[in-house]
Tab-separated table of C-alpha atoms in Angstrom:
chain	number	residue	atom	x	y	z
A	250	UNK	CA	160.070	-27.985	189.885
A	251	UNK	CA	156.947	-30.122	189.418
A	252	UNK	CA	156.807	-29.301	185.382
A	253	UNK	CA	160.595	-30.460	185.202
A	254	UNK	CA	160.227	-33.433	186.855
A	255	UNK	CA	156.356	-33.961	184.611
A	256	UNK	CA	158.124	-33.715	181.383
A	257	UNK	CA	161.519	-36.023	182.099
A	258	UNK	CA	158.686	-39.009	182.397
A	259	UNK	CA	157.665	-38.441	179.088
A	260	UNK	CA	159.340	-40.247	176.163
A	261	UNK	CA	158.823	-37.823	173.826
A	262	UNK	CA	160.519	-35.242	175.837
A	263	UNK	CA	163.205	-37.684	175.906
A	264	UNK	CA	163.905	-38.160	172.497
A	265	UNK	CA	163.604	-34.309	171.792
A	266	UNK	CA	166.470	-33.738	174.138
A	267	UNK	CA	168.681	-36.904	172.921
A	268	UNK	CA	168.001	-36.236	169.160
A	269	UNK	CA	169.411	-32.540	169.737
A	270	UNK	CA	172.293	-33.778	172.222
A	271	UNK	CA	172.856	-36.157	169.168
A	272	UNK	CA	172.908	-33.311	166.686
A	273	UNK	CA	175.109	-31.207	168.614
A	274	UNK	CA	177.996	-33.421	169.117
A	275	UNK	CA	178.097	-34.683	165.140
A	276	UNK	CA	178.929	-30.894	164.618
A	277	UNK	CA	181.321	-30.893	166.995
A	278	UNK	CA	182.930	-33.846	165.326
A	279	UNK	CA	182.867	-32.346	161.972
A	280	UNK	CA	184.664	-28.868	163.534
A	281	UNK	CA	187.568	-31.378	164.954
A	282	UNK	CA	187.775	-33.102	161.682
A	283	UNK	CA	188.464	-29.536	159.960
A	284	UNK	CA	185.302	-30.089	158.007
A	285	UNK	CA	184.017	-26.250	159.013
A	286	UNK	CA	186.415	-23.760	158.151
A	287	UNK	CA	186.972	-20.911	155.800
A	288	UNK	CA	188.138	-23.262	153.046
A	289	UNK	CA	185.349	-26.104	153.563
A	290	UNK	CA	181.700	-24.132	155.236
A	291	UNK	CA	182.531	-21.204	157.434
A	292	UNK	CA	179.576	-21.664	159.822
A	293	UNK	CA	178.047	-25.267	160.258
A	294	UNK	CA	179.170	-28.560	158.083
A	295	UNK	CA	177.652	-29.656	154.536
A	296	UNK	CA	175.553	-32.161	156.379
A	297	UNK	CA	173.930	-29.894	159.307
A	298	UNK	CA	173.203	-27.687	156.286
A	299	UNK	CA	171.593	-30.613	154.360
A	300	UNK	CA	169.584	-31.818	156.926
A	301	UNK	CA	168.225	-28.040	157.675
A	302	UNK	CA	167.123	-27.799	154.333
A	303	UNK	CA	165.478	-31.096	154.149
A	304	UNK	CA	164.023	-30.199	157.278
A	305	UNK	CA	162.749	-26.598	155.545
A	306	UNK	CA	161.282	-28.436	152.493
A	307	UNK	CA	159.177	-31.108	154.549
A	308	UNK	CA	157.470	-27.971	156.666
A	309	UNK	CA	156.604	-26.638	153.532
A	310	UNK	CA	155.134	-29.502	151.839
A	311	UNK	CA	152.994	-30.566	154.935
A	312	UNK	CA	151.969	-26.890	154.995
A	313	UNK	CA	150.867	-26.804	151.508
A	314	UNK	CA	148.672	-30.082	151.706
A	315	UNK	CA	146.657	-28.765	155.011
A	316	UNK	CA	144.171	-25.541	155.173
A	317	UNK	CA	142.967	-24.027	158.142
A	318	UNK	CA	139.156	-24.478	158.836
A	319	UNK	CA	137.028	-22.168	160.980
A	320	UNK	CA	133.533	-23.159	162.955
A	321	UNK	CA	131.760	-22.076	159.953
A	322	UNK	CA	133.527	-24.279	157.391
A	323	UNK	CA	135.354	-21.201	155.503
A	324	UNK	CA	138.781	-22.630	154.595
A	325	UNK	CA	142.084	-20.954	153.688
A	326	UNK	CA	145.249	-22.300	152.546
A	327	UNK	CA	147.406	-22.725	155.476
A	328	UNK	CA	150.856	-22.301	153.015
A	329	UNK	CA	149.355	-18.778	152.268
A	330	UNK	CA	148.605	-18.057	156.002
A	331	UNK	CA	152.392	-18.871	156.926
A	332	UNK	CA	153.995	-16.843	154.442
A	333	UNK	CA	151.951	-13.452	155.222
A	334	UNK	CA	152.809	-14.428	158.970
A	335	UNK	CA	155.589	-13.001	161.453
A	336	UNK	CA	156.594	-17.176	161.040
A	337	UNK	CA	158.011	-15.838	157.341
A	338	UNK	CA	161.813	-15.066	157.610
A	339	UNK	CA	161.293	-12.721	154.514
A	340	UNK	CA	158.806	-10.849	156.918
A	341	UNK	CA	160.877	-9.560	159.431
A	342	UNK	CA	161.558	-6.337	157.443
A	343	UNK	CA	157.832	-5.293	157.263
A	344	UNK	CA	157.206	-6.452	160.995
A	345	UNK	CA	160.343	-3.964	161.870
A	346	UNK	CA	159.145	-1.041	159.756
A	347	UNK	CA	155.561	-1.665	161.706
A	348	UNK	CA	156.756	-0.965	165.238
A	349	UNK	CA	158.903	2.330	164.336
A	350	UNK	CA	155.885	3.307	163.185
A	351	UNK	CA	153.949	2.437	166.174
A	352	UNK	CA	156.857	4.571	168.254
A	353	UNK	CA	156.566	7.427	165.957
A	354	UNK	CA	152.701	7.210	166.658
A	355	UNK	CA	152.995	7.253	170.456
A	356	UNK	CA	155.653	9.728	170.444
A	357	UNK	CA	153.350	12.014	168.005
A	358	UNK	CA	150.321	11.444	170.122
A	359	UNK	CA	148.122	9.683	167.582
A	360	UNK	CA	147.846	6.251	168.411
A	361	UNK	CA	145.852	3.956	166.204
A	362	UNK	CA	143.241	1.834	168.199
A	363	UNK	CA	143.361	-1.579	166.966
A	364	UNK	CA	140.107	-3.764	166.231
A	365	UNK	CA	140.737	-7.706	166.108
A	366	UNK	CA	137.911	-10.201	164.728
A	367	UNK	CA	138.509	-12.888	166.319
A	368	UNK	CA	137.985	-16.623	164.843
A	369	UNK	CA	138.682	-20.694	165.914
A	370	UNK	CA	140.737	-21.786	163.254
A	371	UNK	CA	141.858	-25.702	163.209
A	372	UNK	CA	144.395	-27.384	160.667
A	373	UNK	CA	142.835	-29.962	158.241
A	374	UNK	CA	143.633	-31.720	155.356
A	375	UNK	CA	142.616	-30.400	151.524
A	376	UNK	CA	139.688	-31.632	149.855
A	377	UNK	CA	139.339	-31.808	146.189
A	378	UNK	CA	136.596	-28.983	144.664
A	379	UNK	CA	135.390	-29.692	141.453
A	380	UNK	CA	136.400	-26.665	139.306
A	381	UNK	CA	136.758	-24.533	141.775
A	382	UNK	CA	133.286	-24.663	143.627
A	383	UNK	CA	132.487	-25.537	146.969
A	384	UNK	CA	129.274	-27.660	146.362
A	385	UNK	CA	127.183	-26.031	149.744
A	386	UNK	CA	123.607	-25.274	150.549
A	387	UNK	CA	125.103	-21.854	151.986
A	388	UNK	CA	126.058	-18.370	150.582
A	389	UNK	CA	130.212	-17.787	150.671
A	390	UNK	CA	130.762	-15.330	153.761
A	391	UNK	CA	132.781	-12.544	153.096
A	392	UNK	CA	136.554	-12.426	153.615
A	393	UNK	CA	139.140	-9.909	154.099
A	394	UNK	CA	142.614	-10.127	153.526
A	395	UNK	CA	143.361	-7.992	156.592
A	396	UNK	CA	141.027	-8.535	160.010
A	397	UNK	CA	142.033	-5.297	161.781
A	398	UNK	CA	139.892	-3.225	159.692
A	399	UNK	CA	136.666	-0.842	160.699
A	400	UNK	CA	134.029	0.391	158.686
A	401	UNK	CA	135.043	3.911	157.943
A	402	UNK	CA	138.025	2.975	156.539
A	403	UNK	CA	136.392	0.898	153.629
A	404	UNK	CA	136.336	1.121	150.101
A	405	UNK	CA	133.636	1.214	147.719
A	406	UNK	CA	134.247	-2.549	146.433
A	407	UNK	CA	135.087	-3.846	149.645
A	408	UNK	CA	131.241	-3.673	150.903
A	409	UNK	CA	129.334	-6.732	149.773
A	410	UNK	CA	127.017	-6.109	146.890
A	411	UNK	CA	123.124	-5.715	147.416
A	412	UNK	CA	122.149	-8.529	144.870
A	413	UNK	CA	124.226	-11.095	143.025
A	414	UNK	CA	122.969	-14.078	140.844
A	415	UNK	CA	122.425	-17.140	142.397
A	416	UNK	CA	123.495	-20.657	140.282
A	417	UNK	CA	122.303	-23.513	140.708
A	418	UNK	CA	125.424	-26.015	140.107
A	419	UNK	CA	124.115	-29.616	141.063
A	420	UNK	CA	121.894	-29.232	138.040
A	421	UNK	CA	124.464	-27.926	135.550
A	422	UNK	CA	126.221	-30.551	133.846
A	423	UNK	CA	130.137	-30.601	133.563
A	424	UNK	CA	130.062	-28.726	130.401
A	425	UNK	CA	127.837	-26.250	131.807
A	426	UNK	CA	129.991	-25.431	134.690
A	427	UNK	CA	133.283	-25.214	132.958
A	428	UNK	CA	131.453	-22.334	130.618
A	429	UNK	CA	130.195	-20.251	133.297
A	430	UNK	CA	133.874	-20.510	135.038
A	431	UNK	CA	135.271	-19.480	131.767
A	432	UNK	CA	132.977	-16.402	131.578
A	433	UNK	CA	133.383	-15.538	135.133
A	434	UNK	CA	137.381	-15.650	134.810
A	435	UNK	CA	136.824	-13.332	131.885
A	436	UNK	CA	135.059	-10.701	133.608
A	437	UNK	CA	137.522	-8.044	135.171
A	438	UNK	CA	135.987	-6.064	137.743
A	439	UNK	CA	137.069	-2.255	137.923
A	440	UNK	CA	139.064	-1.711	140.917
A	441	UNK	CA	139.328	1.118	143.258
A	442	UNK	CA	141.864	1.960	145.231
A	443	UNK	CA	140.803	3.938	148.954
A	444	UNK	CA	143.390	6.976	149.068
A	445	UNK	CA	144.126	7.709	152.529
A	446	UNK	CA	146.209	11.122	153.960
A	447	UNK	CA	147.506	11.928	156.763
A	448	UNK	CA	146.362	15.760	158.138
A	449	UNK	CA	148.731	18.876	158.311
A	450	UNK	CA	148.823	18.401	162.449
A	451	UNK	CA	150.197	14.602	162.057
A	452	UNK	CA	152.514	15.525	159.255
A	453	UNK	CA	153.878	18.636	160.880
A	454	UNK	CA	154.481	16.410	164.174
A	455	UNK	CA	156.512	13.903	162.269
A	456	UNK	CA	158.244	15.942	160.361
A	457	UNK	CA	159.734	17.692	163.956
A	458	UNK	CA	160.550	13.950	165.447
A	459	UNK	CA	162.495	13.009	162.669
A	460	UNK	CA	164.452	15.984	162.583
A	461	UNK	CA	165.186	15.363	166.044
């Protein structure tokens, strides 16, 4: 009872609840004036509609100008965070297809321990990098698309090389740096992919709950 009562003596609260009472009885308006039907919208009015999708684009442009920030000062683009995310409507296929798998897995006996890195990640605004360097007195730490990851499962490339070159920008002029992006954008790196397979035991187990 005490939370209820804490949050109807804030006015934010307050005009949360009244903007979606407001909401909520323009669409009932707009279903009395025959303005959702079959012939008109089927589900929700042309201006509920409008407004969602105005509401859409301004999440996504505040999410492209901010980047999430760690203790260490790594940053990532937020936008990119969101859409590899469970947040990502177009996800929920993927996030689906993971848990069958994880009831196959328990039903098969071979459960997959899972190994989290965890980080403090805060949302901050962009900052302009001056073709594409980050101007620090610091190696760049390693990153991973993925975090649940362990070392036996790595390939060749993933593992940080043993010695790299070491540039010193601040005394490059502009014309300097641009050539040595060029010729670093020109190099392609041979990539190798890590083949993984499943043994006969794990196959032959799946194979008889499927044909269940």
């Amino acid at each position: 009872m005490t939370p209820a009562i804490m949050r109807m003596q804030v006015e934010k609260w307050w005009k949360g609840r009244l903007r979606r009472v407001a909401a909520s009885w323009r669409e009932h308006l707009q279903i009395a004036l025959a303005n959702v039907s079959k012939k008109h919208t089927p589900y929700a009015s042309s201006m509920t509609v409008s407004e969602w999708r105005e509401q859409k684009r301004r999440t996504r442009e505040f999410l492209k100008d901010m980047e999430l920030e760690d203790e260490e000062g790594n940053r990532i683009s937020l936008i990119e965070k969101y859409d590899g995310s469970v947040a990502n409507p177009a996800n929920e296929y993927g996030e689906e297809t993971v848990r069958i798998k994880g009831v196959y897995a328990t039903e098969v006996g071979e459960d997959t321990p899972i190994l989290t890195r965890l980080a403090q990640w805060k949302i901050v605004p962009k900052r302009a990098v001056d073709l594409g360097f980050d101007f620090k007195d610091a190696d760049a730490s390693s990153r991973s698309s993925v975090n649940n990851c362990t070392g036996g499962l790595r390939s060749e490339d993933s593992n940080q090389p043993e010695s790299f070159a070491k540039f010193d920008l601040e005394s490059m002029s502009r014309k300097e740096r641009r050539q040595l992006l060029n010729r670093i954008r020109a190099e392609r790196p041979e990539k190798r992919h890590l083949k993984l397979r499943r043994s006969d035991k794990i196959e032959t187990a799946c194979d008889k709950v499927i044909g269940r």
